[in-house]
């Protein structure tokens, strides 16, 4: 079996993951993936963060635990408390931070539209999925094309699919619980991201192993409550820091971002950074000079 994955070409990632893997051994049969994004804000840098951990337990008790350890989103923080810094530094999570340059150039809208059209006639796709794709295709005919949301809808499932590929091909995985941030890409097309993500995962695995059960935590369509909000708080803080710091010019938006960088990001072996540019992808680990 071909065990190479999207992440196989990045030795920095492989080295840091190997250290993480040893600390959480024996490896679990299920994983939790939490994600948050800062995209399309002119004052910030585009950033997508996925945070991985073994399945943590029952949803409600874990949410309550996160609320105690990280009671605030980064927007509510003026300065991190010592308790927050300690948890963010020591929590047994592994985060992949994708810094995106020229997002517009990374996504070909014509190819995305073509993919949506092809999925409607794919014999492998369940009929109910095909109907949803047919309905979603009308979005591309809108006079007010939500281009930025569609770009994000293309990028996030693609990256999630590569993470699932890695967890399944490199480690026996039966189930993955994904808790994504609640934003426009979750709502567009009546939640079409669920189908797109499942297809990306299946395509990335390419029949090499049995696909896992993927459960996606979304907003309750009746009550509009998002009970999974505490799950996104860790990647929210990491994404908030990276999107607010200009590493090239050594500038930061606010003091809290500098504090977070110093207290729990630099030299953290469980945070790996990818730079996505139109012509290349690189991987680094930030270290103190």
Tab-separated table of C-alpha atoms in Angstrom:
chain	number	residue	atom	x	y	z
A	1	UNK	CA	0.000	0.000	0.000
A	2	UNK	CA	1.196	3.492	-0.822
A	3	UNK	CA	1.546	5.183	2.561
A	4	UNK	CA	2.638	8.578	1.267
A	5	UNK	CA	0.310	11.428	2.131
A	6	UNK	CA	0.078	15.150	1.453
A	7	UNK	CA	2.186	15.759	4.574
A	8	UNK	CA	4.917	13.244	3.670
A	9	UNK	CA	6.917	15.928	1.851
A	10	UNK	CA	7.365	18.034	5.004
A	11	UNK	CA	10.124	16.673	7.310
A	12	UNK	CA	9.479	19.383	9.918
A	13	UNK	CA	5.899	18.193	10.290
A	14	UNK	CA	6.987	14.529	10.424
A	15	UNK	CA	9.556	15.230	13.144
A	16	UNK	CA	7.158	17.190	15.357
A	17	UNK	CA	4.312	14.719	14.864
A	18	UNK	CA	6.600	11.816	15.806
A	19	UNK	CA	7.351	13.547	19.139
A	20	UNK	CA	3.648	14.170	19.734
A	21	UNK	CA	2.793	10.591	18.796
A	22	UNK	CA	5.171	9.211	21.419
A	23	UNK	CA	3.640	11.377	24.144
A	24	UNK	CA	0.064	10.232	23.509
A	25	UNK	CA	0.869	6.548	22.837
A	26	UNK	CA	-0.897	4.197	22.542
A	27	UNK	CA	-2.605	5.885	19.597
A	28	UNK	CA	-6.398	6.187	19.725
A	29	UNK	CA	-8.912	4.679	17.303
A	30	UNK	CA	-10.657	8.037	17.034
A	31	UNK	CA	-9.525	11.639	16.697
A	32	UNK	CA	-10.967	15.064	17.391
A	33	UNK	CA	-10.245	17.853	14.904
A	34	UNK	CA	-11.118	21.421	15.931
A	35	UNK	CA	-10.762	24.329	13.511
A	36	UNK	CA	-11.021	28.075	13.285
A	37	UNK	CA	-10.220	30.624	10.578
A	38	UNK	CA	-9.389	34.273	10.087
A	39	UNK	CA	-10.108	34.986	6.436
A	40	UNK	CA	-10.885	38.022	4.283
A	41	UNK	CA	-10.106	40.632	6.934
A	42	UNK	CA	-8.089	43.401	5.278
A	43	UNK	CA	-6.377	44.292	8.557
A	44	UNK	CA	-5.201	40.716	9.154
A	45	UNK	CA	-3.458	37.842	7.415
A	46	UNK	CA	-5.480	34.920	6.086
A	47	UNK	CA	-5.055	31.973	8.421
A	48	UNK	CA	-6.669	28.551	8.923
A	49	UNK	CA	-5.901	26.508	12.056
A	50	UNK	CA	-6.715	22.848	12.670
A	51	UNK	CA	-6.103	21.411	16.134
A	52	UNK	CA	-5.894	17.624	16.510
A	53	UNK	CA	-6.231	15.457	19.604
A	54	UNK	CA	-7.423	11.974	20.516
A	55	UNK	CA	-11.199	11.781	20.993
A	56	UNK	CA	-11.710	13.629	24.250
A	57	UNK	CA	-14.846	12.033	25.665
A	58	UNK	CA	-18.508	12.950	25.914
A	59	UNK	CA	-19.281	16.272	24.254
A	60	UNK	CA	-20.953	18.141	27.108
A	61	UNK	CA	-18.391	17.391	29.866
A	62	UNK	CA	-15.540	18.262	27.479
A	63	UNK	CA	-17.244	21.535	26.479
A	64	UNK	CA	-17.596	22.423	30.181
A	65	UNK	CA	-13.927	21.585	30.730
A	66	UNK	CA	-12.885	23.896	27.874
A	67	UNK	CA	-15.091	26.640	29.281
A	68	UNK	CA	-13.230	26.429	32.581
A	69	UNK	CA	-9.760	26.346	31.029
A	70	UNK	CA	-10.382	28.801	28.171
A	71	UNK	CA	-13.406	30.889	29.146
A	72	UNK	CA	-12.811	33.583	26.492
A	73	UNK	CA	-12.460	33.863	22.715
A	74	UNK	CA	-9.424	35.857	21.658
A	75	UNK	CA	-11.607	38.884	20.796
A	76	UNK	CA	-12.607	39.077	24.458
A	77	UNK	CA	-9.035	38.922	25.745
A	78	UNK	CA	-6.965	41.985	26.582
A	79	UNK	CA	-4.228	39.996	28.250
A	80	UNK	CA	-3.925	36.231	28.760
A	81	UNK	CA	-4.079	35.026	32.337
A	82	UNK	CA	-1.353	32.729	33.612
A	83	UNK	CA	-3.886	29.885	33.786
A	84	UNK	CA	-4.789	30.372	30.124
A	85	UNK	CA	-1.133	30.509	29.101
A	86	UNK	CA	-0.347	27.310	30.995
A	87	UNK	CA	-3.234	25.431	29.407
A	88	UNK	CA	-2.456	26.703	25.907
A	89	UNK	CA	1.172	25.708	26.336
A	90	UNK	CA	0.636	22.286	27.888
A	91	UNK	CA	-2.651	20.985	26.431
A	92	UNK	CA	-2.094	17.673	24.599
A	93	UNK	CA	-3.179	19.101	21.253
A	94	UNK	CA	-1.327	19.316	17.941
A	95	UNK	CA	-2.075	22.355	15.769
A	96	UNK	CA	-1.507	22.875	12.058
A	97	UNK	CA	-1.501	26.558	11.137
A	98	UNK	CA	-1.918	27.439	7.459
A	99	UNK	CA	-0.802	30.970	6.606
A	100	UNK	CA	-2.278	31.831	3.221
A	101	UNK	CA	-0.777	34.294	0.780
A	102	UNK	CA	-2.848	35.471	-2.186
A	103	UNK	CA	-5.819	33.243	-1.393
A	104	UNK	CA	-7.563	34.391	-4.539
A	105	UNK	CA	-4.797	32.845	-6.665
A	106	UNK	CA	-4.951	29.510	-4.829
A	107	UNK	CA	-8.519	28.733	-5.898
A	108	UNK	CA	-9.660	28.399	-9.506
A	109	UNK	CA	-13.362	29.240	-9.481
A	110	UNK	CA	-13.952	27.671	-12.919
A	111	UNK	CA	-12.455	24.383	-11.731
A	112	UNK	CA	-14.563	24.495	-8.562
A	113	UNK	CA	-17.697	24.979	-10.658
A	114	UNK	CA	-16.622	22.133	-12.961
A	115	UNK	CA	-16.097	19.854	-9.960
A	116	UNK	CA	-19.602	20.630	-8.684
A	117	UNK	CA	-21.019	19.793	-12.116
A	118	UNK	CA	-19.081	16.524	-12.393
A	119	UNK	CA	-20.148	15.420	-8.914
A	120	UNK	CA	-23.791	15.514	-10.022
A	121	UNK	CA	-23.210	12.729	-12.558
A	122	UNK	CA	-20.668	10.678	-10.596
A	123	UNK	CA	-22.096	7.180	-10.160
A	124	UNK	CA	-20.319	6.763	-6.822
A	125	UNK	CA	-22.028	9.807	-5.292
A	126	UNK	CA	-25.356	8.980	-3.549
A	127	UNK	CA	-28.388	10.357	-5.376
A	128	UNK	CA	-29.341	12.678	-2.508
A	129	UNK	CA	-25.840	14.223	-2.619
A	130	UNK	CA	-26.068	14.686	-6.382
A	131	UNK	CA	-29.330	16.594	-5.963
A	132	UNK	CA	-27.763	18.861	-3.373
A	133	UNK	CA	-24.857	19.597	-5.736
A	134	UNK	CA	-27.281	20.359	-8.552
A	135	UNK	CA	-29.093	22.851	-6.345
A	136	UNK	CA	-25.805	24.314	-5.119
A	137	UNK	CA	-24.646	24.909	-8.711
A	138	UNK	CA	-27.141	27.765	-8.917
A	139	UNK	CA	-24.880	29.704	-6.535
A	140	UNK	CA	-22.403	30.192	-9.377
A	141	UNK	CA	-25.112	31.852	-11.481
A	142	UNK	CA	-25.885	34.477	-8.852
A	143	UNK	CA	-25.321	38.107	-9.845
A	144	UNK	CA	-23.733	38.648	-6.444
A	145	UNK	CA	-21.375	35.696	-6.548
A	146	UNK	CA	-20.100	35.070	-2.977
A	147	UNK	CA	-16.581	34.582	-4.306
A	148	UNK	CA	-14.703	34.822	-1.026
A	149	UNK	CA	-17.005	32.344	0.699
A	150	UNK	CA	-16.640	29.937	-2.236
A	151	UNK	CA	-12.847	30.265	-2.074
A	152	UNK	CA	-12.965	29.344	1.607
A	153	UNK	CA	-15.410	26.532	0.898
A	154	UNK	CA	-12.842	25.098	-1.486
A	155	UNK	CA	-9.811	25.517	0.794
A	156	UNK	CA	-11.123	24.311	4.158
A	157	UNK	CA	-12.516	20.905	3.039
A	158	UNK	CA	-9.366	20.356	0.946
A	159	UNK	CA	-7.087	20.843	3.958
A	160	UNK	CA	-9.394	18.855	6.239
A	161	UNK	CA	-9.328	16.022	3.706
A	162	UNK	CA	-5.524	15.948	3.798
A	163	UNK	CA	-5.553	15.759	7.602
A	164	UNK	CA	-8.020	12.874	7.481
A	165	UNK	CA	-5.836	11.175	4.853
A	166	UNK	CA	-2.823	11.423	7.153
A	167	UNK	CA	-4.656	10.139	10.237
A	168	UNK	CA	-6.136	7.196	8.330
A	169	UNK	CA	-3.205	6.133	6.145
A	170	UNK	CA	-0.528	6.573	8.820
A	171	UNK	CA	-2.655	5.494	11.813
A	172	UNK	CA	-5.571	3.091	11.995
A	173	UNK	CA	-8.546	5.402	12.494
A	174	UNK	CA	-12.187	4.433	12.869
A	175	UNK	CA	-13.834	7.751	13.679
A	176	UNK	CA	-13.091	11.471	13.402
A	177	UNK	CA	-15.081	14.188	15.179
A	178	UNK	CA	-14.716	17.558	13.437
A	179	UNK	CA	-15.720	20.754	15.237
A	180	UNK	CA	-15.360	23.626	12.732
A	181	UNK	CA	-15.956	27.268	13.474
A	182	UNK	CA	-19.428	28.564	12.694
A	183	UNK	CA	-19.219	30.963	9.750
A	184	UNK	CA	-20.442	31.533	6.187
A	185	UNK	CA	-18.809	28.427	4.760
A	186	UNK	CA	-20.870	26.294	7.138
A	187	UNK	CA	-24.145	27.888	6.016
A	188	UNK	CA	-23.703	28.265	2.260
A	189	UNK	CA	-25.593	25.714	0.211
A	190	UNK	CA	-27.509	24.527	3.298
A	191	UNK	CA	-24.319	23.057	4.733
A	192	UNK	CA	-22.902	21.636	1.474
A	193	UNK	CA	-19.493	21.658	3.184
A	194	UNK	CA	-20.415	18.333	4.810
A	195	UNK	CA	-20.720	16.594	1.434
A	196	UNK	CA	-17.651	18.345	0.010
A	197	UNK	CA	-15.566	17.382	3.035
A	198	UNK	CA	-16.609	13.741	2.863
A	199	UNK	CA	-15.740	13.622	-0.835
A	200	UNK	CA	-12.362	15.292	-0.246
A	201	UNK	CA	-11.595	12.723	2.457
A	202	UNK	CA	-12.605	9.808	0.231
A	203	UNK	CA	-10.555	11.142	-2.698
A	204	UNK	CA	-7.482	11.729	-0.525
A	205	UNK	CA	-7.610	8.240	1.004
A	206	UNK	CA	-8.103	6.824	-2.522
A	207	UNK	CA	-9.187	3.358	-1.387
A	208	UNK	CA	-5.988	2.620	0.515
A	209	UNK	CA	-7.773	2.095	3.826
A	210	UNK	CA	-11.343	1.977	5.019
A	211	UNK	CA	-12.676	5.546	5.364
A	212	UNK	CA	-13.530	6.549	8.936
A	213	UNK	CA	-16.889	7.699	10.212
A	214	UNK	CA	-16.776	11.486	10.134
A	215	UNK	CA	-19.054	13.368	12.496
A	216	UNK	CA	-19.296	17.145	12.047
A	217	UNK	CA	-20.484	19.385	14.862
A	218	UNK	CA	-22.731	22.086	13.387
A	219	UNK	CA	-25.235	24.686	14.535
A	220	UNK	CA	-28.654	23.359	15.562
A	221	UNK	CA	-30.861	24.397	12.582
A	222	UNK	CA	-33.935	24.744	14.832
A	223	UNK	CA	-32.551	26.628	17.835
A	224	UNK	CA	-29.512	28.143	16.050
A	225	UNK	CA	-27.427	27.194	19.071
A	226	UNK	CA	-23.801	26.232	18.566
A	227	UNK	CA	-23.065	24.021	21.547
A	228	UNK	CA	-19.623	23.195	20.159
A	229	UNK	CA	-18.286	26.739	20.517
A	230	UNK	CA	-15.873	25.799	23.369
A	231	UNK	CA	-14.227	23.266	21.046
A	232	UNK	CA	-13.186	25.982	18.613
A	233	UNK	CA	-11.698	28.225	21.297
A	234	UNK	CA	-8.197	26.708	21.224
A	235	UNK	CA	-7.738	27.049	17.432
A	236	UNK	CA	-9.501	30.438	17.628
A	237	UNK	CA	-6.730	31.772	19.865
A	238	UNK	CA	-3.934	30.263	17.764
A	239	UNK	CA	-5.444	31.581	14.513
A	240	UNK	CA	-6.014	34.979	16.130
A	241	UNK	CA	-2.341	35.293	17.017
A	242	UNK	CA	-0.976	34.226	13.651
A	243	UNK	CA	-3.405	36.359	11.662
A	244	UNK	CA	-2.466	39.443	13.701
A	245	UNK	CA	1.330	39.271	13.464
A	246	UNK	CA	3.387	40.356	10.461
A	247	UNK	CA	6.409	38.094	10.853
A	248	UNK	CA	8.235	39.579	7.862
A	249	UNK	CA	8.151	43.120	9.248
A	250	UNK	CA	8.055	42.077	12.927
A	251	UNK	CA	4.847	43.907	13.722
A	252	UNK	CA	1.839	42.865	15.786
A	253	UNK	CA	-1.726	44.108	16.001
A	254	UNK	CA	-1.983	44.169	19.800
A	255	UNK	CA	0.084	43.396	22.869
A	256	UNK	CA	-1.939	40.245	23.606
A	257	UNK	CA	-0.772	38.732	20.318
A	258	UNK	CA	2.866	39.323	21.246
A	259	UNK	CA	2.226	37.887	24.706
A	260	UNK	CA	0.647	34.760	23.213
A	261	UNK	CA	3.499	34.372	20.743
A	262	UNK	CA	6.077	34.492	23.535
A	263	UNK	CA	4.155	32.529	26.169
A	264	UNK	CA	2.839	29.517	24.273
A	265	UNK	CA	3.624	29.640	20.540
A	266	UNK	CA	7.389	30.024	20.208
A	267	UNK	CA	9.266	26.749	20.717
A	268	UNK	CA	5.976	24.884	21.072
A	269	UNK	CA	6.645	21.452	19.512
A	270	UNK	CA	2.907	20.919	19.040
A	271	UNK	CA	2.396	23.832	16.650
A	272	UNK	CA	3.552	23.533	13.052
A	273	UNK	CA	3.172	26.300	10.469
A	274	UNK	CA	2.534	25.933	6.753
A	275	UNK	CA	2.878	28.795	4.298
A	276	UNK	CA	0.510	28.392	1.341
A	277	UNK	CA	1.566	30.466	-1.646
A	278	UNK	CA	0.393	30.243	-5.272
A	279	UNK	CA	3.629	28.565	-6.380
A	280	UNK	CA	4.738	26.613	-3.298
A	281	UNK	CA	3.938	25.231	0.154
A	282	UNK	CA	6.534	25.354	2.923
A	283	UNK	CA	6.558	24.138	6.525
A	284	UNK	CA	8.299	25.721	9.509
A	285	UNK	CA	8.442	25.602	13.291
A	286	UNK	CA	8.838	28.977	14.991
A	287	UNK	CA	11.730	29.141	17.405
A	288	UNK	CA	13.199	31.842	19.622
A	289	UNK	CA	16.309	33.464	18.241
